[in-house]
Amino acid sequence: MSQFPHDEFVKEILPELYQNYGQVIPSADVSSERREVDILFIPDKPVPTSADTLGLLGKIAQNTCLIEVYRNPVKINQILDCIGKLISIKNNRLKEQKSQINLWIITPTISKRILNQFEAKFQENWNNGIYFLAPALNTGIIAVHQLPKIRETLWLRLFGREQIQLNAMAELESLPENYPNKKNILKSVYGLLKAIEANQNKLSIVDQKRQVLIMSLRAIVEEELAQREKKAIQRGIQQGIQQGIQQGEISGKLETVPLLVQLGMGVDEISTRLNLPLEMVKKAVNYQVD
């Protein structure tokens, strides 16, 4: 289990959202010195920017870009290090590429002092919370806490801290079941929850903020699973009405087993959650594998 679950969260979500539009390389080496960038994205087709697709996340990826996501507020030396990575990747890995290569630094918050140090400025036609360094640096900073709460910024607000992140996750959970990327991103949310819980269990002292985050994430996941289970059970009852309501309810529960497996649940946990015999769950899992 990773000691840095939020880093893993980032490296699951961005490839998931960008994969249909180009090459996505998590933890990409930028030089022979084994320096890595969170995500290197090289588009090979137009990246959508509408509110119901990638929104602002698509807008920042119109050209090849490096994306660095920070869990804690970015510091001056970290920004300088990111710029160094951009220079390294231009001079090494992508030295043959003639088109523009951009760097995007995503931070949950940022101080005015640091923005002033880099003379970071707003630009027209960009949302609040987006700052640009001097043109020659091809670098933008995204301050997640300043982004407007609109559909276009949803994916980026998932990288915020505490209530901003939780609100974005709850907003994602409330979207229609067939909303693009919802299913797989919620799978990553569940993975984040499991990783944070595992790390919390290793600590001798309870971290109250982390405990609140765990409880909030669990509420979001439980709500989503409950809705899906309810719909599956209703379908099962309709399909099994001639066999009897009880059989139809069991069929509906079994229909949710693949989803719970995909979310990383073990057969014991699924059996308890659905109140089904363990052997029945095992058979359903084995059937999916076969």
PDB file of C-alpha atoms in Angstrom:
ATOM      1  CA  MET A   1       0.000   0.000   0.000  1.00  0.00           C
ATOM      2  CA  SER A   2       1.430   3.379  -0.967  1.00  0.00           C
ATOM      3  CA  GLN A   3       2.443   5.778   1.796  1.00  0.00           C
ATOM      4  CA  PHE A   4       1.260   8.597  -0.454  1.00  0.00           C
ATOM      5  CA  PRO A   5      -2.323   7.692  -1.439  1.00  0.00           C
ATOM      6  CA  HIS A   6      -3.072  11.138  -2.845  1.00  0.00           C
ATOM      7  CA  ASP A   7      -0.149  10.826  -5.286  1.00  0.00           C
ATOM      8  CA  GLU A   8      -1.572   7.514  -6.476  1.00  0.00           C
ATOM      9  CA  PHE A   9      -4.999   9.132  -6.744  1.00  0.00           C
ATOM     10  CA  VAL A  10      -3.587  11.792  -9.092  1.00  0.00           C
ATOM     11  CA  LYS A  11      -1.796   9.204 -11.216  1.00  0.00           C
ATOM     12  CA  GLU A  12      -5.003   7.210 -11.627  1.00  0.00           C
ATOM     13  CA  ILE A  13      -7.381  10.079 -12.379  1.00  0.00           C
ATOM     14  CA  LEU A  14      -5.392  12.048 -14.971  1.00  0.00           C
ATOM     15  CA  PRO A  15      -4.540   9.030 -17.174  1.00  0.00           C
ATOM     16  CA  GLU A  16      -8.184   7.945 -16.973  1.00  0.00           C
ATOM     17  CA  LEU A  17      -9.402  11.336 -18.198  1.00  0.00           C
ATOM     18  CA  TYR A  18      -6.731  11.941 -20.838  1.00  0.00           C
ATOM     19  CA  GLN A  19      -6.230   8.408 -22.229  1.00  0.00           C
ATOM     20  CA  ASN A  20      -8.606   8.794 -25.202  1.00  0.00           C
ATOM     21  CA  TYR A  21      -6.847  11.894 -26.514  1.00  0.00           C
ATOM     22  CA  GLY A  22      -3.149  11.063 -26.518  1.00  0.00           C
ATOM     23  CA  GLN A  23      -0.222   9.464 -24.730  1.00  0.00           C
ATOM     24  CA  VAL A  24      -0.324   9.719 -20.930  1.00  0.00           C
ATOM     25  CA  ILE A  25       2.887   8.904 -19.029  1.00  0.00           C
ATOM     26  CA  PRO A  26       2.661   8.901 -15.220  1.00  0.00           C
ATOM     27  CA  SER A  27       5.910   9.357 -13.269  1.00  0.00           C
ATOM     28  CA  ALA A  28       7.723  10.235 -16.499  1.00  0.00           C
ATOM     29  CA  ASP A  29      11.504  10.534 -16.353  1.00  0.00           C
ATOM     30  CA  VAL A  30      12.596  13.987 -17.447  1.00  0.00           C
ATOM     31  CA  SER A  31      16.382  13.477 -17.465  1.00  0.00           C
ATOM     32  CA  SER A  32      19.111  10.904 -16.926  1.00  0.00           C
ATOM     33  CA  GLU A  33      19.217  11.945 -13.249  1.00  0.00           C
ATOM     34  CA  ARG A  34      15.973  10.047 -12.521  1.00  0.00           C
ATOM     35  CA  ARG A  35      13.862  13.126 -12.010  1.00  0.00           C
ATOM     36  CA  GLU A  36      10.166  12.490 -12.469  1.00  0.00           C
ATOM     37  CA  VAL A  37       7.104  14.551 -13.296  1.00  0.00           C
ATOM     38  CA  ASP A  38       3.655  13.425 -12.141  1.00  0.00           C
ATOM     39  CA  ILE A  39       2.149  13.329 -15.636  1.00  0.00           C
ATOM     40  CA  LEU A  40       3.504  13.908 -19.135  1.00  0.00           C
ATOM     41  CA  PHE A  41       0.694  14.233 -21.656  1.00  0.00           C
ATOM     42  CA  ILE A  42       1.248  14.251 -25.422  1.00  0.00           C
ATOM     43  CA  PRO A  43      -2.052  14.789 -27.299  1.00  0.00           C
ATOM     44  CA  ASP A  44      -2.581  13.104 -30.636  1.00  0.00           C
ATOM     45  CA  LYS A  45      -6.138  14.320 -31.263  1.00  0.00           C
ATOM     46  CA  PRO A  46      -8.246  17.318 -30.201  1.00  0.00           C
ATOM     47  CA  VAL A  47      -8.858  17.372 -26.451  1.00  0.00           C
ATOM     48  CA  PRO A  48     -12.453  18.390 -25.588  1.00  0.00           C
ATOM     49  CA  THR A  49     -13.098  21.333 -23.282  1.00  0.00           C
ATOM     50  CA  SER A  50     -16.889  21.377 -22.915  1.00  0.00           C
ATOM     51  CA  ALA A  51     -18.464  21.288 -19.461  1.00  0.00           C
ATOM     52  CA  ASP A  52     -19.718  17.719 -19.930  1.00  0.00           C
ATOM     53  CA  THR A  53     -16.304  16.377 -20.990  1.00  0.00           C
ATOM     54  CA  LEU A  54     -12.962  17.582 -19.563  1.00  0.00           C
ATOM     55  CA  GLY A  55     -13.721  21.271 -19.150  1.00  0.00           C
ATOM     56  CA  LEU A  56     -10.746  23.229 -17.806  1.00  0.00           C
ATOM     57  CA  LEU A  57      -8.694  20.036 -17.566  1.00  0.00           C
ATOM     58  CA  GLY A  58      -9.040  19.738 -21.337  1.00  0.00           C
ATOM     59  CA  LYS A  59      -8.224  23.401 -21.924  1.00  0.00           C
ATOM     60  CA  ILE A  60      -4.822  23.087 -20.235  1.00  0.00           C
ATOM     61  CA  ALA A  61      -3.965  20.041 -22.353  1.00  0.00           C
ATOM     62  CA  GLN A  62      -4.254  21.474 -25.866  1.00  0.00           C
ATOM     63  CA  ASN A  63      -0.474  21.137 -26.251  1.00  0.00           C
ATOM     64  CA  THR A  64       2.064  18.687 -24.858  1.00  0.00           C
ATOM     65  CA  CYS A  65       2.290  19.392 -21.155  1.00  0.00           C
ATOM     66  CA  LEU A  66       3.861  18.412 -17.877  1.00  0.00           C
ATOM     67  CA  ILE A  67       1.456  18.330 -14.935  1.00  0.00           C
ATOM     68  CA  GLU A  68       2.626  18.451 -11.332  1.00  0.00           C
ATOM     69  CA  VAL A  69      -0.008  18.129  -8.603  1.00  0.00           C
ATOM     70  CA  TYR A  70       0.762  19.079  -5.012  1.00  0.00           C
ATOM     71  CA  ARG A  71      -1.193  17.829  -2.018  1.00  0.00           C
ATOM     72  CA  ASN A  72       0.100  20.700   0.143  1.00  0.00           C
ATOM     73  CA  PRO A  73       0.524  24.367  -0.877  1.00  0.00           C
ATOM     74  CA  VAL A  74       3.377  24.630  -3.352  1.00  0.00           C
ATOM     75  CA  LYS A  75       6.586  26.355  -2.231  1.00  0.00           C
ATOM     76  CA  ILE A  76       8.982  28.574  -4.154  1.00  0.00           C
ATOM     77  CA  ASN A  77      11.699  25.923  -4.427  1.00  0.00           C
ATOM     78  CA  GLN A  78       9.129  23.401  -5.715  1.00  0.00           C
ATOM     79  CA  ILE A  79       8.027  25.782  -8.474  1.00  0.00           C
ATOM     80  CA  LEU A  80      11.655  26.313  -9.436  1.00  0.00           C
ATOM     81  CA  ASP A  81      12.191  22.543  -9.468  1.00  0.00           C
ATOM     82  CA  CYS A  82       9.181  22.102 -11.765  1.00  0.00           C
ATOM     83  CA  ILE A  83      10.542  24.708 -14.164  1.00  0.00           C
ATOM     84  CA  GLY A  84      13.844  22.835 -14.112  1.00  0.00           C
ATOM     85  CA  LYS A  85      12.015  19.653 -15.098  1.00  0.00           C
ATOM     86  CA  LEU A  86      10.334  21.476 -17.989  1.00  0.00           C
ATOM     87  CA  ILE A  87      13.725  22.654 -19.255  1.00  0.00           C
ATOM     88  CA  SER A  88      15.197  19.163 -18.837  1.00  0.00           C
ATOM     89  CA  ILE A  89      12.421  17.438 -20.730  1.00  0.00           C
ATOM     90  CA  LYS A  90      12.660  19.983 -23.553  1.00  0.00           C
ATOM     91  CA  ASN A  91      16.404  19.386 -23.830  1.00  0.00           C
ATOM     92  CA  ASN A  92      16.284  15.609 -23.477  1.00  0.00           C
ATOM     93  CA  ARG A  93      13.182  13.482 -23.865  1.00  0.00           C
ATOM     94  CA  LEU A  94      11.295  15.854 -26.197  1.00  0.00           C
ATOM     95  CA  LYS A  95      14.177  17.705 -27.834  1.00  0.00           C
ATOM     96  CA  GLU A  96      12.878  16.808 -31.308  1.00  0.00           C
ATOM     97  CA  GLN A  97       9.426  18.251 -30.639  1.00  0.00           C
ATOM     98  CA  LYS A  98       8.969  21.638 -32.224  1.00  0.00           C
ATOM     99  CA  SER A  99       5.542  22.516 -30.838  1.00  0.00           C
ATOM    100  CA  GLN A 100       5.091  24.290 -27.517  1.00  0.00           C
ATOM    101  CA  ILE A 101       5.484  22.325 -24.283  1.00  0.00           C
ATOM    102  CA  ASN A 102       3.725  23.705 -21.218  1.00  0.00           C
ATOM    103  CA  LEU A 103       4.057  23.156 -17.498  1.00  0.00           C
ATOM    104  CA  TRP A 104       1.011  23.175 -15.219  1.00  0.00           C
ATOM    105  CA  ILE A 105       1.436  23.251 -11.457  1.00  0.00           C
ATOM    106  CA  ILE A 106      -1.729  22.341  -9.537  1.00  0.00           C
ATOM    107  CA  THR A 107      -1.752  23.385  -5.889  1.00  0.00           C
ATOM    108  CA  PRO A 108      -4.596  23.328  -3.325  1.00  0.00           C
ATOM    109  CA  THR A 109      -3.754  26.893  -2.243  1.00  0.00           C
ATOM    110  CA  ILE A 110      -1.050  29.455  -2.884  1.00  0.00           C
ATOM    111  CA  SER A 111      -0.019  32.648  -1.115  1.00  0.00           C
ATOM    112  CA  LYS A 112      -0.030  36.105  -2.682  1.00  0.00           C
ATOM    113  CA  ARG A 113       3.608  36.404  -1.664  1.00  0.00           C
ATOM    114  CA  ILE A 114       4.642  33.471  -3.841  1.00  0.00           C
ATOM    115  CA  LEU A 115       2.532  34.679  -6.764  1.00  0.00           C
ATOM    116  CA  ASN A 116       4.184  38.077  -6.492  1.00  0.00           C
ATOM    117  CA  GLN A 117       7.655  36.488  -6.338  1.00  0.00           C
ATOM    118  CA  PHE A 118       7.022  34.963  -9.762  1.00  0.00           C
ATOM    119  CA  GLU A 119       5.002  37.923 -11.069  1.00  0.00           C
ATOM    120  CA  ALA A 120       2.219  35.478 -11.858  1.00  0.00           C
ATOM    121  CA  LYS A 121      -0.712  37.114 -13.647  1.00  0.00           C
ATOM    122  CA  PHE A 122      -4.275  36.392 -14.733  1.00  0.00           C
ATOM    123  CA  GLN A 123      -4.998  36.115 -18.450  1.00  0.00           C
ATOM    124  CA  GLU A 124      -8.210  36.884 -20.274  1.00  0.00           C
ATOM    125  CA  ASN A 125     -10.449  33.954 -21.194  1.00  0.00           C
ATOM    126  CA  TRP A 126      -9.213  31.889 -18.255  1.00  0.00           C
ATOM    127  CA  ASN A 127     -11.042  31.090 -15.017  1.00  0.00           C
ATOM    128  CA  ASN A 128     -10.224  32.645 -11.678  1.00  0.00           C
ATOM    129  CA  GLY A 129      -7.471  30.718  -9.954  1.00  0.00           C
ATOM    130  CA  ILE A 130      -5.301  30.352 -13.088  1.00  0.00           C
ATOM    131  CA  TYR A 131      -2.027  32.276 -13.062  1.00  0.00           C
ATOM    132  CA  PHE A 132       0.656  32.526 -15.728  1.00  0.00           C
ATOM    133  CA  LEU A 133       4.357  33.135 -15.285  1.00  0.00           C
ATOM    134  CA  ALA A 134       6.479  35.080 -17.797  1.00  0.00           C
ATOM    135  CA  PRO A 135       5.649  33.938 -21.381  1.00  0.00           C
ATOM    136  CA  ALA A 136       9.098  32.433 -21.987  1.00  0.00           C
ATOM    137  CA  LEU A 137       8.565  29.984 -19.118  1.00  0.00           C
ATOM    138  CA  ASN A 138       5.387  28.410 -20.592  1.00  0.00           C
ATOM    139  CA  THR A 139       4.188  27.792 -17.047  1.00  0.00           C
ATOM    140  CA  GLY A 140       0.795  28.097 -15.415  1.00  0.00           C
ATOM    141  CA  ILE A 141      -0.211  27.705 -11.764  1.00  0.00           C
ATOM    142  CA  ILE A 142      -3.696  26.487 -10.844  1.00  0.00           C
ATOM    143  CA  ALA A 143      -4.834  27.497  -7.353  1.00  0.00           C
ATOM    144  CA  VAL A 144      -7.640  25.008  -6.748  1.00  0.00           C
ATOM    145  CA  HIS A 145      -9.185  26.928  -3.837  1.00  0.00           C
ATOM    146  CA  GLN A 146      -9.840  29.897  -6.138  1.00  0.00           C
ATOM    147  CA  LEU A 147     -11.514  27.965  -8.968  1.00  0.00           C
ATOM    148  CA  PRO A 148     -15.203  28.736  -9.454  1.00  0.00           C
ATOM    149  CA  LYS A 149     -17.556  25.929  -8.475  1.00  0.00           C
ATOM    150  CA  ILE A 150     -18.786  25.123 -11.976  1.00  0.00           C
ATOM    151  CA  ARG A 151     -18.901  21.911 -13.997  1.00  0.00           C
ATOM    152  CA  GLU A 152     -15.884  22.970 -16.099  1.00  0.00           C
ATOM    153  CA  THR A 153     -13.613  22.876 -13.024  1.00  0.00           C
ATOM    154  CA  LEU A 154     -14.929  19.663 -11.453  1.00  0.00           C
ATOM    155  CA  TRP A 155     -12.021  17.390 -12.348  1.00  0.00           C
ATOM    156  CA  LEU A 156      -9.445  19.876 -11.074  1.00  0.00           C
ATOM    157  CA  ARG A 157     -11.330  20.486  -7.831  1.00  0.00           C
ATOM    158  CA  LEU A 158     -10.860  16.797  -7.049  1.00  0.00           C
ATOM    159  CA  PHE A 159      -7.232  17.757  -6.330  1.00  0.00           C
ATOM    160  CA  GLY A 160      -8.176  20.300  -3.680  1.00  0.00           C
ATOM    161  CA  ARG A 161      -7.915  19.790   0.051  1.00  0.00           C
ATOM    162  CA  GLU A 162     -10.465  18.916   2.675  1.00  0.00           C
ATOM    163  CA  GLN A 163     -13.898  20.440   1.988  1.00  0.00           C
ATOM    164  CA  ILE A 164     -13.108  21.565  -1.576  1.00  0.00           C
ATOM    165  CA  GLN A 165     -12.108  18.015  -2.544  1.00  0.00           C
ATOM    166  CA  LEU A 166     -15.008  16.442  -0.667  1.00  0.00           C
ATOM    167  CA  ASN A 167     -17.516  18.810  -2.279  1.00  0.00           C
ATOM    168  CA  ALA A 168     -16.145  17.914  -5.717  1.00  0.00           C
ATOM    169  CA  MET A 169     -16.427  14.202  -4.948  1.00  0.00           C
ATOM    170  CA  ALA A 170     -19.994  14.632  -3.715  1.00  0.00           C
ATOM    171  CA  GLU A 171     -20.808  16.640  -6.853  1.00  0.00           C
ATOM    172  CA  LEU A 172     -19.389  13.824  -9.004  1.00  0.00           C
ATOM    173  CA  GLU A 173     -21.408  11.236  -7.091  1.00  0.00           C
ATOM    174  CA  SER A 174     -24.616  13.190  -7.713  1.00  0.00           C
ATOM    175  CA  LEU A 175     -24.168  13.232 -11.499  1.00  0.00           C
ATOM    176  CA  PRO A 176     -26.154  10.814 -13.693  1.00  0.00           C
ATOM    177  CA  GLU A 177     -24.946   7.227 -13.615  1.00  0.00           C
ATOM    178  CA  ASN A 178     -23.851   7.344 -17.273  1.00  0.00           C
ATOM    179  CA  TYR A 179     -21.887  10.607 -16.919  1.00  0.00           C
ATOM    180  CA  PRO A 180     -18.529  10.269 -18.762  1.00  0.00           C
ATOM    181  CA  ASN A 181     -15.720   8.878 -16.584  1.00  0.00           C
ATOM    182  CA  LYS A 182     -17.854   8.894 -13.416  1.00  0.00           C
ATOM    183  CA  LYS A 183     -17.672   5.156 -12.775  1.00  0.00           C
ATOM    184  CA  ASN A 184     -13.890   4.839 -13.022  1.00  0.00           C
ATOM    185  CA  ILE A 185     -13.154   8.041 -11.122  1.00  0.00           C
ATOM    186  CA  LEU A 186     -15.372   6.905  -8.250  1.00  0.00           C
ATOM    187  CA  LYS A 187     -13.395   3.681  -8.298  1.00  0.00           C
ATOM    188  CA  SER A 188     -10.290   5.789  -7.658  1.00  0.00           C
ATOM    189  CA  VAL A 189     -12.134   7.582  -4.846  1.00  0.00           C
ATOM    190  CA  TYR A 190     -12.810   4.194  -3.261  1.00  0.00           C
ATOM    191  CA  GLY A 191      -9.155   3.261  -3.686  1.00  0.00           C
ATOM    192  CA  LEU A 192      -8.128   6.521  -2.013  1.00  0.00           C
ATOM    193  CA  LEU A 193     -10.427   5.744   0.905  1.00  0.00           C
ATOM    194  CA  LYS A 194      -8.979   2.257   1.358  1.00  0.00           C
ATOM    195  CA  ALA A 195      -5.399   3.573   1.206  1.00  0.00           C
ATOM    196  CA  ILE A 196      -6.038   6.351   3.735  1.00  0.00           C
ATOM    197  CA  GLU A 197      -7.754   3.895   6.065  1.00  0.00           C
ATOM    198  CA  ALA A 198      -4.814   1.489   5.805  1.00  0.00           C
ATOM    199  CA  ASN A 199      -2.310   4.248   6.555  1.00  0.00           C
ATOM    200  CA  GLN A 200      -4.426   5.535   9.433  1.00  0.00           C
ATOM    201  CA  ASN A 201      -4.471   2.063  10.991  1.00  0.00           C
ATOM    202  CA  LYS A 202      -0.654   2.090  11.064  1.00  0.00           C
ATOM    203  CA  LEU A 203      -0.551   5.273  13.152  1.00  0.00           C
ATOM    204  CA  SER A 204      -0.407   5.108  16.937  1.00  0.00           C
ATOM    205  CA  ILE A 205      -2.027   8.571  17.218  1.00  0.00           C
ATOM    206  CA  VAL A 206      -5.357   9.305  15.563  1.00  0.00           C
ATOM    207  CA  ASP A 207      -5.136  12.134  13.031  1.00  0.00           C
ATOM    208  CA  GLN A 208      -8.439  13.952  13.485  1.00  0.00           C
ATOM    209  CA  LYS A 209      -8.386  15.662  10.068  1.00  0.00           C
ATOM    210  CA  ARG A 210      -7.612  12.377   8.368  1.00  0.00           C
ATOM    211  CA  GLN A 211     -10.380  10.686  10.336  1.00  0.00           C
ATOM    212  CA  VAL A 212     -12.883  13.311   9.154  1.00  0.00           C
ATOM    213  CA  LEU A 213     -11.692  12.792   5.567  1.00  0.00           C
ATOM    214  CA  ILE A 214     -12.130   9.020   5.896  1.00  0.00           C
ATOM    215  CA  MET A 215     -15.662   9.409   7.241  1.00  0.00           C
ATOM    216  CA  SER A 216     -16.604  11.886   4.500  1.00  0.00           C
ATOM    217  CA  LEU A 217     -15.143   9.726   1.726  1.00  0.00           C
ATOM    218  CA  ARG A 218     -16.923   6.681   3.090  1.00  0.00           C
ATOM    219  CA  ALA A 219     -20.235   8.554   3.081  1.00  0.00           C
ATOM    220  CA  ILE A 220     -19.747   9.479  -0.593  1.00  0.00           C
ATOM    221  CA  VAL A 221     -18.797   5.924  -1.573  1.00  0.00           C
ATOM    222  CA  GLU A 222     -21.624   4.390   0.448  1.00  0.00           C
ATOM    223  CA  GLU A 223     -24.190   6.705  -1.165  1.00  0.00           C
ATOM    224  CA  GLU A 224     -23.020   5.764  -4.659  1.00  0.00           C
ATOM    225  CA  LEU A 225     -22.985   2.038  -3.889  1.00  0.00           C
ATOM    226  CA  ALA A 226     -26.396   2.219  -2.233  1.00  0.00           C
ATOM    227  CA  GLN A 227     -27.916   3.872  -5.303  1.00  0.00           C
ATOM    228  CA  ARG A 228     -26.415   1.289  -7.649  1.00  0.00           C
ATOM    229  CA  GLU A 229     -27.471  -1.605  -5.443  1.00  0.00           C
ATOM    230  CA  LYS A 230     -31.017  -0.246  -5.214  1.00  0.00           C
ATOM    231  CA  LYS A 231     -31.310   0.025  -8.995  1.00  0.00           C
ATOM    232  CA  ALA A 232     -29.854  -3.458  -9.512  1.00  0.00           C
ATOM    233  CA  ILE A 233     -32.226  -4.981  -6.964  1.00  0.00           C
ATOM    234  CA  GLN A 234     -35.191  -3.250  -8.616  1.00  0.00           C
ATOM    235  CA  ARG A 235     -34.143  -4.663 -11.991  1.00  0.00           C
ATOM    236  CA  GLY A 236     -33.706  -8.078 -10.424  1.00  0.00           C
ATOM    237  CA  ILE A 237     -37.181  -7.980  -8.897  1.00  0.00           C
ATOM    238  CA  GLN A 238     -38.706  -7.029 -12.245  1.00  0.00           C
ATOM    239  CA  GLN A 239     -36.795  -9.766 -14.037  1.00  0.00           C
ATOM    240  CA  GLY A 240     -37.548 -12.365 -11.393  1.00  0.00           C
ATOM    241  CA  ILE A 241     -41.159 -11.446 -10.631  1.00  0.00           C
ATOM    242  CA  GLN A 242     -42.429 -14.749 -11.965  1.00  0.00           C
ATOM    243  CA  GLN A 243     -39.917 -16.635  -9.843  1.00  0.00           C
ATOM    244  CA  GLY A 244     -40.906 -14.778  -6.706  1.00  0.00           C
ATOM    245  CA  ILE A 245     -39.833 -11.488  -5.130  1.00  0.00           C
ATOM    246  CA  GLN A 246     -37.122 -13.056  -2.970  1.00  0.00           C
ATOM    247  CA  GLN A 247     -35.405 -14.703  -5.927  1.00  0.00           C
ATOM    248  CA  GLY A 248     -35.596 -11.476  -7.881  1.00  0.00           C
ATOM    249  CA  GLU A 249     -33.980  -9.565  -5.009  1.00  0.00           C
ATOM    250  CA  ILE A 250     -31.139 -12.085  -4.858  1.00  0.00           C
ATOM    251  CA  SER A 251     -30.636 -11.754  -8.627  1.00  0.00           C
ATOM    252  CA  GLY A 252     -30.449  -7.990  -8.254  1.00  0.00           C
ATOM    253  CA  LYS A 253     -27.849  -8.265  -5.502  1.00  0.00           C
ATOM    254  CA  LEU A 254     -25.756 -10.656  -7.567  1.00  0.00           C
ATOM    255  CA  GLU A 255     -25.838  -8.131 -10.404  1.00  0.00           C
ATOM    256  CA  THR A 256     -23.868  -5.704  -8.212  1.00  0.00           C
ATOM    257  CA  VAL A 257     -21.080  -8.196  -7.433  1.00  0.00           C
ATOM    258  CA  PRO A 258     -18.930  -7.296 -10.507  1.00  0.00           C
ATOM    259  CA  LEU A 259     -19.111  -3.606  -9.575  1.00  0.00           C
ATOM    260  CA  LEU A 260     -17.971  -4.273  -6.004  1.00  0.00           C
ATOM    261  CA  VAL A 261     -15.143  -6.504  -7.244  1.00  0.00           C
ATOM    262  CA  GLN A 262     -14.053  -3.745  -9.624  1.00  0.00           C
ATOM    263  CA  LEU A 263     -13.968  -1.348  -6.678  1.00  0.00           C
ATOM    264  CA  GLY A 264     -11.513  -3.649  -4.938  1.00  0.00           C
ATOM    265  CA  MET A 265     -13.772  -5.352  -2.389  1.00  0.00           C
ATOM    266  CA  GLY A 266     -12.996  -8.918  -1.338  1.00  0.00           C
ATOM    267  CA  VAL A 267     -15.587 -11.693  -1.387  1.00  0.00           C
ATOM    268  CA  ASP A 268     -15.985 -11.652   2.399  1.00  0.00           C
ATOM    269  CA  GLU A 269     -16.737  -7.933   2.419  1.00  0.00           C
ATOM    270  CA  ILE A 270     -19.180  -8.304  -0.498  1.00  0.00           C
ATOM    271  CA  SER A 271     -20.940 -11.205   1.224  1.00  0.00           C
ATOM    272  CA  THR A 272     -21.431  -9.150   4.384  1.00  0.00           C
ATOM    273  CA  ARG A 273     -22.484  -6.023   2.529  1.00  0.00           C
ATOM    274  CA  LEU A 274     -25.109  -7.765   0.372  1.00  0.00           C
ATOM    275  CA  ASN A 275     -26.169 -10.263   3.033  1.00  0.00           C
ATOM    276  CA  LEU A 276     -25.568 -13.146   0.650  1.00  0.00           C
ATOM    277  CA  PRO A 277     -23.991 -16.557   1.345  1.00  0.00           C
ATOM    278  CA  LEU A 278     -20.235 -16.501   0.820  1.00  0.00           C
ATOM    279  CA  GLU A 279     -20.347 -19.443  -1.596  1.00  0.00           C
ATOM    280  CA  MET A 280     -22.927 -17.649  -3.742  1.00  0.00           C
ATOM    281  CA  VAL A 281     -20.693 -14.597  -3.973  1.00  0.00           C
ATOM    282  CA  LYS A 282     -17.657 -16.737  -4.801  1.00  0.00           C
ATOM    283  CA  LYS A 283     -19.558 -18.406  -7.628  1.00  0.00           C
ATOM    284  CA  ALA A 284     -20.604 -15.018  -9.007  1.00  0.00           C
ATOM    285  CA  VAL A 285     -16.982 -13.807  -8.890  1.00  0.00           C
ATOM    286  CA  ASN A 286     -15.656 -16.961 -10.530  1.00  0.00           C
ATOM    287  CA  TYR A 287     -18.293 -16.693 -13.258  1.00  0.00           C
ATOM    288  CA  GLN A 288     -17.072 -13.185 -14.070  1.00  0.00           C
ATOM    289  CA  VAL A 289     -13.450 -14.395 -14.186  1.00  0.00           C
ATOM    290  CA  ASP A 290     -14.325 -17.293 -16.475  1.00  0.00           C
TER     291      ASP A 290
END
